[in-house]
mmCIF file of C-alpha atoms and ligand atoms in Angstrom:
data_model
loop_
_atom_site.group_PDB
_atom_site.id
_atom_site.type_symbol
_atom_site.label_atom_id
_atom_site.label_comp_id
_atom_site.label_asym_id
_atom_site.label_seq_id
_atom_site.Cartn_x
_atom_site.Cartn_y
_atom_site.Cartn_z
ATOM 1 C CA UNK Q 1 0.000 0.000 0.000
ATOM 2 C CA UNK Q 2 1.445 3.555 -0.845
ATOM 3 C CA UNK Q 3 0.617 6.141 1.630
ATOM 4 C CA UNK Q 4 0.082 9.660 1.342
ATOM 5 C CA UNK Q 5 -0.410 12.484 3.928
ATOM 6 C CA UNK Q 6 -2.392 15.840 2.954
ATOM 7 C CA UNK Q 7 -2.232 18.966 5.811
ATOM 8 C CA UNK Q 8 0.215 19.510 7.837
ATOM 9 C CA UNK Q 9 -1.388 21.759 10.339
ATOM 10 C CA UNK Q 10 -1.122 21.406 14.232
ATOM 11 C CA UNK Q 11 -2.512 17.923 13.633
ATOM 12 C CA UNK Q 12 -1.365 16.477 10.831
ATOM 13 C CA UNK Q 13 2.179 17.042 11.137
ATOM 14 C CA UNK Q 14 2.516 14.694 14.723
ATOM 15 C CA UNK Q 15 0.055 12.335 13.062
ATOM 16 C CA UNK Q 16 2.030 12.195 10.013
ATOM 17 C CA UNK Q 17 4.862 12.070 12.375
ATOM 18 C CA UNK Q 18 3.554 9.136 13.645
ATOM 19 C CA UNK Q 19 3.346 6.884 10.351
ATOM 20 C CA UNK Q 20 6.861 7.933 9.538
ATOM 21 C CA UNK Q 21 8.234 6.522 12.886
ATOM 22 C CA UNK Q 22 6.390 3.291 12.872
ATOM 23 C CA UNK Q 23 8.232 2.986 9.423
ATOM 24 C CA UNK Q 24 5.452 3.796 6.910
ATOM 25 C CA UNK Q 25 7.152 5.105 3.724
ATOM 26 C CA UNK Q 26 4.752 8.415 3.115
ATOM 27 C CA UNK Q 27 4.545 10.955 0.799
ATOM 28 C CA UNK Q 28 2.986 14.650 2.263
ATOM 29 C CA UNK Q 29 1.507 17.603 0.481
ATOM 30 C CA UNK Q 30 0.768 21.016 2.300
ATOM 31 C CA UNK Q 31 -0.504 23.939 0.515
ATOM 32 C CA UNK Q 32 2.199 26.017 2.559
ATOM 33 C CA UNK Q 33 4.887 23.501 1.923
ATOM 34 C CA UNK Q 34 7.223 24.878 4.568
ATOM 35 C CA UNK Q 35 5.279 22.866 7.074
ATOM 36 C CA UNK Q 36 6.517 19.861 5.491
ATOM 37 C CA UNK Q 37 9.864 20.410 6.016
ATOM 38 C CA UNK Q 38 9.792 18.859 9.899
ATOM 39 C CA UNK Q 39 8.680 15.456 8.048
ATOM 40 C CA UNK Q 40 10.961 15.582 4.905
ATOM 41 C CA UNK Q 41 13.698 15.736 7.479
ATOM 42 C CA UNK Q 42 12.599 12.747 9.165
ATOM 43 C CA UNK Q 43 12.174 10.723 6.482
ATOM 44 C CA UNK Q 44 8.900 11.386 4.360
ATOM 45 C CA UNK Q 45 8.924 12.169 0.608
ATOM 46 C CA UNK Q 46 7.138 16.151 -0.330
ATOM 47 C CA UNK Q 47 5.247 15.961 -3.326
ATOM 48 C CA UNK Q 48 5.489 18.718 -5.475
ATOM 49 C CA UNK Q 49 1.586 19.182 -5.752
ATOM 50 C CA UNK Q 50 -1.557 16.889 -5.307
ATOM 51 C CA UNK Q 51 -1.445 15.316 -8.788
ATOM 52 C CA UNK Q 52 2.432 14.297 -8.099
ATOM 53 C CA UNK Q 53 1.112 12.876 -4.696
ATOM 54 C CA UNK Q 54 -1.985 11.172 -6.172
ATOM 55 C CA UNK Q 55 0.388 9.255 -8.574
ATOM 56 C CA UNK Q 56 2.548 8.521 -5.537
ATOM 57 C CA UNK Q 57 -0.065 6.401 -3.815
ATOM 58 C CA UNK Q 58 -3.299 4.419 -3.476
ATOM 59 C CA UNK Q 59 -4.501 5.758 0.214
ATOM 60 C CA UNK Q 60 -4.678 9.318 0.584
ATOM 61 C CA UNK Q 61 -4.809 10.446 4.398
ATOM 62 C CA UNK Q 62 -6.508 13.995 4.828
ATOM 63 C CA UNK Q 63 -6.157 16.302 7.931
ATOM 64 C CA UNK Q 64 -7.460 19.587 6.430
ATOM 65 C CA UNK Q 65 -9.148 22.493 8.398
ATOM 66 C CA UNK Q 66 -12.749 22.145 6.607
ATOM 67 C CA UNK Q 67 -14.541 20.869 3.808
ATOM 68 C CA UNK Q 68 -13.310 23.742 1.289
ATOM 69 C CA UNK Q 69 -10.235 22.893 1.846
ATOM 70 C CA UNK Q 70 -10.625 18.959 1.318
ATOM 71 C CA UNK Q 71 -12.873 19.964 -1.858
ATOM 72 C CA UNK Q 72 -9.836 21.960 -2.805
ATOM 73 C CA UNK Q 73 -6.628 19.641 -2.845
ATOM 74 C CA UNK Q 74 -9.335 16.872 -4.143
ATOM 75 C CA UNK Q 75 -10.377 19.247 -6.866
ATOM 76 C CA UNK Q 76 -14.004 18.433 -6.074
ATOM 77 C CA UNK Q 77 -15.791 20.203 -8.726
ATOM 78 C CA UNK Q 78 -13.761 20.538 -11.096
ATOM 79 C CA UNK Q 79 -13.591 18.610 -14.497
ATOM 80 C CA UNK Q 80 -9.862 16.430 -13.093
ATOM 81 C CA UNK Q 81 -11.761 15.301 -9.841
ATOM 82 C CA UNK Q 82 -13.054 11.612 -11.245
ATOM 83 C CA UNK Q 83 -9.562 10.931 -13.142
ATOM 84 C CA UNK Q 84 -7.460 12.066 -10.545
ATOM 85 C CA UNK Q 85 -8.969 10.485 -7.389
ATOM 86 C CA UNK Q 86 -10.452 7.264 -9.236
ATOM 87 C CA UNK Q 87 -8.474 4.039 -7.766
ATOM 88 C CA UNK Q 88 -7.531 5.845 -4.461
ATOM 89 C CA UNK Q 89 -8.561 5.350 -0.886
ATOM 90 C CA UNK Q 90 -9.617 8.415 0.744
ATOM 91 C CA UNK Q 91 -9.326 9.000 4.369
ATOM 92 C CA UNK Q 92 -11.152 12.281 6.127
ATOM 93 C CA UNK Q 93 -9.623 12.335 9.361
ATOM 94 C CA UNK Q 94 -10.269 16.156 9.849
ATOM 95 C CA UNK Q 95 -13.601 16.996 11.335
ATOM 96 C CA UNK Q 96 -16.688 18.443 8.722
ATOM 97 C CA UNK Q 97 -20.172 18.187 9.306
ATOM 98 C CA UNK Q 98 -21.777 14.934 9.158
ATOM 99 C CA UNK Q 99 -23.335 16.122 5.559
ATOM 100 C CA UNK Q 100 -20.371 17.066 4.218
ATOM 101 C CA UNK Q 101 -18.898 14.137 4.563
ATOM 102 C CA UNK Q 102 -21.613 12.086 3.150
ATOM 103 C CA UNK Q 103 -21.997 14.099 -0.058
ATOM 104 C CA UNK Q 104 -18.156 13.829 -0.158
ATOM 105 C CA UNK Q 105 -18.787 9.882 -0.076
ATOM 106 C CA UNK Q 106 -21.285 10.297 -3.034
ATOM 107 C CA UNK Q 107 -19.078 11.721 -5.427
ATOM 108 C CA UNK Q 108 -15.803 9.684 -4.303
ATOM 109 C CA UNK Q 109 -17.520 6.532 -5.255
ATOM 110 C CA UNK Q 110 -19.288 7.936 -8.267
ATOM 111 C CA UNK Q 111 -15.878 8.721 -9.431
ATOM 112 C CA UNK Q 112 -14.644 5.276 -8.768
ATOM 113 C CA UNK Q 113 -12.410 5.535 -5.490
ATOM 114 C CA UNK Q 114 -13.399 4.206 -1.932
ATOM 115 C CA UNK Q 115 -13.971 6.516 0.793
ATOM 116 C CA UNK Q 116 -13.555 6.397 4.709
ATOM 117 C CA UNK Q 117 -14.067 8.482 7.220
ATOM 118 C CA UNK Q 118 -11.838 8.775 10.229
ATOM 119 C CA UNK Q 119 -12.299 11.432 12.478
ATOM 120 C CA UNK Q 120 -9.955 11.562 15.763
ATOM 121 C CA UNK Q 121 -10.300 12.923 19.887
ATOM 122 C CA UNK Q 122 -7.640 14.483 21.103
ATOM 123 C CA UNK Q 123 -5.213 17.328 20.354
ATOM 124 C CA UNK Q 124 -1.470 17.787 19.886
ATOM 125 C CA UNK Q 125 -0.141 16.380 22.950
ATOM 126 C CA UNK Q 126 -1.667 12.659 22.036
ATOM 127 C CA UNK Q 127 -1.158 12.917 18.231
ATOM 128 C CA UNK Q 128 2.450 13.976 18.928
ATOM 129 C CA UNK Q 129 2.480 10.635 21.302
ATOM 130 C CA UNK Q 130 0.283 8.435 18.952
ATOM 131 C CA UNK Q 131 -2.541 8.209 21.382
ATOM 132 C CA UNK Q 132 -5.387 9.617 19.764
ATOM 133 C CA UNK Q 133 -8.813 7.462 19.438
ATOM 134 C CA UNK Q 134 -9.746 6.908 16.066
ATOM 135 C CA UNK Q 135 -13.628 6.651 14.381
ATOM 136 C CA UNK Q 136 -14.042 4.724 11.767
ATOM 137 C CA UNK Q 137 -17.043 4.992 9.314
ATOM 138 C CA UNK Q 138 -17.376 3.472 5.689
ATOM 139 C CA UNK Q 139 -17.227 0.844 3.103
ATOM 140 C CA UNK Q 140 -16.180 -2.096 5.552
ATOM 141 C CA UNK Q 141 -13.715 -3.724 3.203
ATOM 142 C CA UNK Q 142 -11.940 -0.173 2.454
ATOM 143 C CA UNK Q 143 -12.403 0.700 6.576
ATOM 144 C CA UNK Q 144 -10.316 -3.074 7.447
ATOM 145 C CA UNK Q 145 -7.840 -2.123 4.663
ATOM 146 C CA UNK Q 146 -6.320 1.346 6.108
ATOM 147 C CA UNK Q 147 -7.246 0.833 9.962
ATOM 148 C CA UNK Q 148 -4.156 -0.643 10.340
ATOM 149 C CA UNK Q 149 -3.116 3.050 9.473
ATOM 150 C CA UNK Q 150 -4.763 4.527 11.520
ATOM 151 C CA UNK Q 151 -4.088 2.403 14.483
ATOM 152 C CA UNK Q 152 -0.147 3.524 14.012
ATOM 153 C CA UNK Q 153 -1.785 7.259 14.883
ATOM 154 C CA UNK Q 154 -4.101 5.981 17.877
ATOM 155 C CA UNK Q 155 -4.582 4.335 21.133
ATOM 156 C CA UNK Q 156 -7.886 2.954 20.091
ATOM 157 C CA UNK Q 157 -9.945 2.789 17.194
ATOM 158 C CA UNK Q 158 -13.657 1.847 16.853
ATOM 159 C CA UNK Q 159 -15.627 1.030 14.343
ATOM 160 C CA UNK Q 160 -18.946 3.521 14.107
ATOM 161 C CA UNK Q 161 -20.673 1.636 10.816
ATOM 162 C CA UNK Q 162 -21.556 3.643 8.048
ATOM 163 C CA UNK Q 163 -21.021 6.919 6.535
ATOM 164 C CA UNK Q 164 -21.243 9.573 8.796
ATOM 165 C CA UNK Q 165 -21.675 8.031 11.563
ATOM 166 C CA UNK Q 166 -18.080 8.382 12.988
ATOM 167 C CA UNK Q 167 -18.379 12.143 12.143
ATOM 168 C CA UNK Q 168 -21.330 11.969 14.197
ATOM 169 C CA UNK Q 169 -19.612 10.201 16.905
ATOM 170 C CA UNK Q 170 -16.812 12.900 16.906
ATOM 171 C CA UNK Q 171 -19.286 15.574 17.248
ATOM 172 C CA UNK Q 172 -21.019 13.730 20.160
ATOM 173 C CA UNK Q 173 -17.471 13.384 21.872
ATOM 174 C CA UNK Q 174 -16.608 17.350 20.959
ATOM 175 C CA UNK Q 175 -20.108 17.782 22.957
ATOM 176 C CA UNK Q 176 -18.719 16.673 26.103
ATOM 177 C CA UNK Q 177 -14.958 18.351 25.674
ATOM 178 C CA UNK Q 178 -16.309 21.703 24.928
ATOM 179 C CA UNK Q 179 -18.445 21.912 27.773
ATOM 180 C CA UNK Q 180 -16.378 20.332 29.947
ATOM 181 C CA UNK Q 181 -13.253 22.661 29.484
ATOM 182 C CA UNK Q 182 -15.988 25.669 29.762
ATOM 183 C CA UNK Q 183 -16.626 24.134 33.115
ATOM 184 C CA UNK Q 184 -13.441 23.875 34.235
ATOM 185 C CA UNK Q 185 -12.543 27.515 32.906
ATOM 186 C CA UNK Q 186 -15.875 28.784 34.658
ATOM 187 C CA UNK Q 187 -14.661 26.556 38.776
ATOM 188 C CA UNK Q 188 -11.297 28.340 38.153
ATOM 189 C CA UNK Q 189 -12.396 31.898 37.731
ATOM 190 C CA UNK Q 190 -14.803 31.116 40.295
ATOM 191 C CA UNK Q 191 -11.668 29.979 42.391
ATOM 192 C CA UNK Q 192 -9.450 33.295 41.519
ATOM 193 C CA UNK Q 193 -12.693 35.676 42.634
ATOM 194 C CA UNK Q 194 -12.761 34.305 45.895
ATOM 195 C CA UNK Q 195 -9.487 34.614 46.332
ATOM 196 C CA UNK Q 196 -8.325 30.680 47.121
ATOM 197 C CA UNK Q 197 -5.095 29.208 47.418
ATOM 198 C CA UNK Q 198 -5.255 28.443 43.922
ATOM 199 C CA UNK Q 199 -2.376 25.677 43.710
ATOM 200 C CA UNK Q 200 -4.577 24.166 46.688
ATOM 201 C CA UNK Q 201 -7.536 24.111 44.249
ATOM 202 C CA UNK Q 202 -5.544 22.526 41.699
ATOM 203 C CA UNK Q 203 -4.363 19.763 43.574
ATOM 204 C CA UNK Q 204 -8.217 19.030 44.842
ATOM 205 C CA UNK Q 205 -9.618 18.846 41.445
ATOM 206 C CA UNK Q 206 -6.735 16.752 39.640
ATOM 207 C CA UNK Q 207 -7.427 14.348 42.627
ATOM 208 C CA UNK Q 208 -11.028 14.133 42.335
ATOM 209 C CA UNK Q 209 -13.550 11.787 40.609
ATOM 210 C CA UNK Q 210 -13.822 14.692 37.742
ATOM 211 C CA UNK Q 211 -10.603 14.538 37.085
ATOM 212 C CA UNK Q 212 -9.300 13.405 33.725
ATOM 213 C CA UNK Q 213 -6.595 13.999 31.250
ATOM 214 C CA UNK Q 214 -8.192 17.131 29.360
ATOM 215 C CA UNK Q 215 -9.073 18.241 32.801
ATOM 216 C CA UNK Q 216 -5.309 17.819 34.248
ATOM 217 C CA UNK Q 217 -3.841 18.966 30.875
ATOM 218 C CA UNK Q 218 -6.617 22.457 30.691
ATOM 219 C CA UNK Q 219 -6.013 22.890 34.495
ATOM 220 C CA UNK Q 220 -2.137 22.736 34.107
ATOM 221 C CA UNK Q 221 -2.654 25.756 31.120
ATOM 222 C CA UNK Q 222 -4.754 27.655 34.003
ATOM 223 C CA UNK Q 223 -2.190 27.699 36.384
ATOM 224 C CA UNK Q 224 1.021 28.218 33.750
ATOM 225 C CA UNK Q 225 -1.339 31.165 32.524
ATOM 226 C CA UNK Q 226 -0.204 29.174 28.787
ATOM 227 C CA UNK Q 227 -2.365 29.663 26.189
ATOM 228 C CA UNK Q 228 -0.640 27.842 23.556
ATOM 229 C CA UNK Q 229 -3.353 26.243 21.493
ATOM 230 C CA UNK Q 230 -3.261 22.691 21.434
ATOM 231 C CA UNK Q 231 -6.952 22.735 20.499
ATOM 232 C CA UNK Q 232 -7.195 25.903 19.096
ATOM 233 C CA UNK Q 233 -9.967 28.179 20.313
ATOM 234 C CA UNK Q 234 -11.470 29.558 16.449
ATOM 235 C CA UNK Q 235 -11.620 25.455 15.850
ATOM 236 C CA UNK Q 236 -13.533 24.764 19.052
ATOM 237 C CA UNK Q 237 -16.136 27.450 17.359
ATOM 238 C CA UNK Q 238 -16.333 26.178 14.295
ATOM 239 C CA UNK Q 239 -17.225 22.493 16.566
ATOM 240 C CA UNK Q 240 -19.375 23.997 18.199
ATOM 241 C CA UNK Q 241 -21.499 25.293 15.280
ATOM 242 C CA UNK Q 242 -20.997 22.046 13.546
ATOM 243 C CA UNK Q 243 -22.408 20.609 16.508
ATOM 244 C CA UNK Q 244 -25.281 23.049 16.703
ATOM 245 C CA UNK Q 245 -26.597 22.111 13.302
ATOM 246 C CA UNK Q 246 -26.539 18.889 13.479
ATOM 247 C CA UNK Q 247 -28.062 19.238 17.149
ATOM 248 C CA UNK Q 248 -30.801 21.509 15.307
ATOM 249 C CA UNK Q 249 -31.659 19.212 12.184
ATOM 250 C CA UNK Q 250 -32.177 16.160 14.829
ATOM 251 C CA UNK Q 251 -34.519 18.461 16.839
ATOM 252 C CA UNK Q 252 -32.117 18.003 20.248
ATOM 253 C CA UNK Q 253 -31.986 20.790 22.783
ATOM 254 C CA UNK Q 254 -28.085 22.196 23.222
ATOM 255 C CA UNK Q 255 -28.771 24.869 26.380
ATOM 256 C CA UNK Q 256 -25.520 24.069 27.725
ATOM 257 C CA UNK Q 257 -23.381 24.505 24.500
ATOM 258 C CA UNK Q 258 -25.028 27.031 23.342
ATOM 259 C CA UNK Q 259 -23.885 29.173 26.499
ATOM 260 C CA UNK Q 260 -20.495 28.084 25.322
ATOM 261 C CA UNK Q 261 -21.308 29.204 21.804
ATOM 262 C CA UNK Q 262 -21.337 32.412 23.163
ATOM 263 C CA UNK Q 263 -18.707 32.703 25.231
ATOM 264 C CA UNK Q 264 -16.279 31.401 22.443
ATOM 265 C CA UNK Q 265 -17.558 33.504 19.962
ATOM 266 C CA UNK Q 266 -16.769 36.716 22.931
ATOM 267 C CA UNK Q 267 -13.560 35.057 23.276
ATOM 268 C CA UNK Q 268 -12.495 34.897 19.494
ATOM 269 C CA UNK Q 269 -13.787 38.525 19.277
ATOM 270 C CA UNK Q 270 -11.129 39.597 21.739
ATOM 271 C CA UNK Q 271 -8.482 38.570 19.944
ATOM 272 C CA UNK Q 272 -8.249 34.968 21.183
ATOM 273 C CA UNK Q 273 -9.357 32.744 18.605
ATOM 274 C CA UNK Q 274 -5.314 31.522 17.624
ATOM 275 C CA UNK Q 275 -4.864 30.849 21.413
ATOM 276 C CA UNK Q 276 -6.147 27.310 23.221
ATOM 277 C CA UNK Q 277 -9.364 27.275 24.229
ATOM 278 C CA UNK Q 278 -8.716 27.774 27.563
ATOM 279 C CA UNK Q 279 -8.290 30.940 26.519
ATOM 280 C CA UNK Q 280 -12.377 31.090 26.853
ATOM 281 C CA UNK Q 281 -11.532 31.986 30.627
ATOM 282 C CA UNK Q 282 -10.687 35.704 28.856
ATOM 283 C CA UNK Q 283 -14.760 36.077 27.683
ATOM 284 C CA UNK Q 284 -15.864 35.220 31.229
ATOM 285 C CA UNK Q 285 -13.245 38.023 32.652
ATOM 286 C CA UNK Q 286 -14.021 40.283 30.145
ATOM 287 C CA UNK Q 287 -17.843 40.049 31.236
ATOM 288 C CA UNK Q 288 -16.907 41.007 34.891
ATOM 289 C CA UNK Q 289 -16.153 44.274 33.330
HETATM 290 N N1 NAP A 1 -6.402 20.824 16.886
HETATM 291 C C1 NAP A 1 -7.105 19.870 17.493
HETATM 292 O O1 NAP A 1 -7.029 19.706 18.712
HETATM 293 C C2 NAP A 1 -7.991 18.958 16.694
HETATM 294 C C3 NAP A 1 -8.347 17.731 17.257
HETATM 295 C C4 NAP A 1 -9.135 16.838 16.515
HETATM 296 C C5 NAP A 1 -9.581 17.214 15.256
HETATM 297 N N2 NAP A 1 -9.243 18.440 14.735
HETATM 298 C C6 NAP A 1 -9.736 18.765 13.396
HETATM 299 O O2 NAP A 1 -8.690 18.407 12.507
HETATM 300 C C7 NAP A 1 -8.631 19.317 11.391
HETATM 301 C C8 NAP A 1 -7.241 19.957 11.332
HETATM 302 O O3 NAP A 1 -7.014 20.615 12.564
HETATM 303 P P1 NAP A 1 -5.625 21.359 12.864
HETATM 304 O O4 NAP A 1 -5.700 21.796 14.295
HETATM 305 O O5 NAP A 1 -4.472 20.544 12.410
HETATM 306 O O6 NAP A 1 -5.774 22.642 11.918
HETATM 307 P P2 NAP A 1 -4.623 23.615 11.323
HETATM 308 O O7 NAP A 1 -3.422 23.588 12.173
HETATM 309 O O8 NAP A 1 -5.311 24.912 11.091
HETATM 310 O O9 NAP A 1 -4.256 22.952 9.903
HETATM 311 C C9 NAP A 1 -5.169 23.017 8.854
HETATM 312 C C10 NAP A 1 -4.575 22.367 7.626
HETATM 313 O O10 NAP A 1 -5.502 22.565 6.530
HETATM 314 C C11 NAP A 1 -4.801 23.174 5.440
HETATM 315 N N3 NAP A 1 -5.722 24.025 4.671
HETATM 316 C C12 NAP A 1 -6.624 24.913 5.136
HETATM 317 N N4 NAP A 1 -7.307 25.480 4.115
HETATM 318 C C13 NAP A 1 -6.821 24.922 2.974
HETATM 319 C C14 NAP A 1 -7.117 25.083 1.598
HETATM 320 N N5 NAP A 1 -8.086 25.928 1.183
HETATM 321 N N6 NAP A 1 -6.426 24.359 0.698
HETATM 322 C C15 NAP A 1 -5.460 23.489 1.106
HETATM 323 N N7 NAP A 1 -5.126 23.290 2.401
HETATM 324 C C16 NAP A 1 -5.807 23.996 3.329
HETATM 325 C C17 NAP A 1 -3.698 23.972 6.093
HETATM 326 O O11 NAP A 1 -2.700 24.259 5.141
HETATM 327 P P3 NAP A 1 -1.673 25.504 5.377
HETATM 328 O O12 NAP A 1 -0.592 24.971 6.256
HETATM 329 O O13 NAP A 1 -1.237 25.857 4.018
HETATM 330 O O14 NAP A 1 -2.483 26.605 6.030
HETATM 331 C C18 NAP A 1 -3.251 22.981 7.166
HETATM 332 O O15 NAP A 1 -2.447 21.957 6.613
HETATM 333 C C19 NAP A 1 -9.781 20.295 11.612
HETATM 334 O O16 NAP A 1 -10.913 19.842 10.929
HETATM 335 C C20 NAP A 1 -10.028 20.218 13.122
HETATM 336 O O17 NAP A 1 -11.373 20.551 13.460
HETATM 337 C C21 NAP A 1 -8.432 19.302 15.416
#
């Protein structure tokens, strides 16, 4: 099987990262092809443009920022798209709406390729180590053939059944992270305004039964006063109004995300949206006055 890796973003370059040290021989594309020099030096072949990495290889991994871009390096749309991608594998590991990625599905297997969607929890610090936890939705021969793949970037990986149901999983899962981080962000200012012995406070809550590794990991960013985005606050938004829509067209109530909804969108307004989205603890300050 020859393997290729498109986006090399926060994400894709540790998950990329990944194949290369488990031995994978992989060809990468980025659109800003700078960010592929970390891998080239490591091992992995740069393609001098999506057609030259199409012709390199039979899976094509994607871990672009939205479904523009994947429609763009696919060349959805245009009159190349069926000859180019026809024979290949595609893998959607970056997160879209659950629509998206079935109409993507449509026209991948109208033009004669096999399609798979693999969505992934977690942020930099697991893909850096490998231990993200994969989704897997699609075409169950094509889903068995690059698993093994995506195992090499994962601690787990679990099989969701058909198109877009891992998507939909993902955004389930994003549910829970976004308000939980909101949460912890809302106990810690709550913490600072009452003036506690904040290190105290820390040391309670990383014992306790909440206490997880997003919650150690967000809580450890609260105290360093780090706001280095590891999941970056303008794509939390963008989750969150993924999530919304789908919440919508299923006729679920959100209350308690769309209080975070808000309080991102305040946050990105200030200038935070590069930041992590821990950062979020800036709207709730900001509404103190
Ligand atoms: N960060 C997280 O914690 C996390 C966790 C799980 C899932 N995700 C999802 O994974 C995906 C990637 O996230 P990320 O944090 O790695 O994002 P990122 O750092 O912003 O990287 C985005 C990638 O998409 C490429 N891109 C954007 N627009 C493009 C276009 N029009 N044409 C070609 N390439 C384009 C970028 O290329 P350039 O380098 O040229 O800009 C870059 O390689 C997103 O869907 C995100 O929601 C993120």
């Amino acid at each position: 099987m020859r393997v290729g890796f498109v986006g090399l973003g926060t994400m894709g370059t540790p998950m990329a990262g990944s194949l290369v040290r488990h031995g994978v021989e992989l060809a990468v594309w980025n659109r800003t092809a700078a960010r592929g020099e970390p891998l080239v030096a490591r091992g992995a072949a740069l393609a001098t443009g999506m057609p030259a990495l199409l012709d390199a290889c039979d899976v094509v991994l994607t871990m672009l920022a939205d479904g523009d871009a994947v429609d763009a390096v696919l060349g959805r749309r245009t009159g190349g798209f069926d000859r180019s991608v026809a024979g290949h594998t595609v893998v959607h590991m970056g997160t879209t709406s659950p629509d998206y990625s079935a109409s993507l599905e449509r026209d991948l297997r109208a033009a004669g390729a096999s399609y798979v969607e693999a969505p992934v929890s977690g942020s930099r610090v697991p893909a850096e180590r490998g231990e993200l936890v994969g989704m897997l939705a699609g075409d169950r021969a094509a889903v068995d053939r690059v698993r093994p793949l995506v195992d090499l970037m994962c601690r787990e990986t679990h099989l969701c059944g058909r198109v877009p149901r891992a998507l939909t999983t993902k955004l389930a899962v994003n549910l829970f992270l976004i308000t939980l981080v909101t949460g912890l962000a809302e106990a810690w200012r709550f913490a600072e305004a009452h003036d506690l012995d904040l290190d105290t406070v820390r040391r309670v809550l990383d014992a306790g039964p909440m206490a997880s590794a997003v919650s150690a990991g967000k809580l450890a960013k609260l105290v360093a006063g780090d706001f280095e985005a590891q999941a970056g606050l303008s794509d939390v938004l963008y989750n969150n109004v993924l999530i919304s829509a789908s919440a919508r067209a299923a006729g679920t109530p959100t209350p308690l995300l769309d209080q975070c909804h808000r309080l991102y969108a305040e946050a990105q307004a200030l200038g935070h949206g590069g930041e992590d989205m821990v950062s979020v603890i800036h709207a709730l300050q900001a509404r103190e006055g």
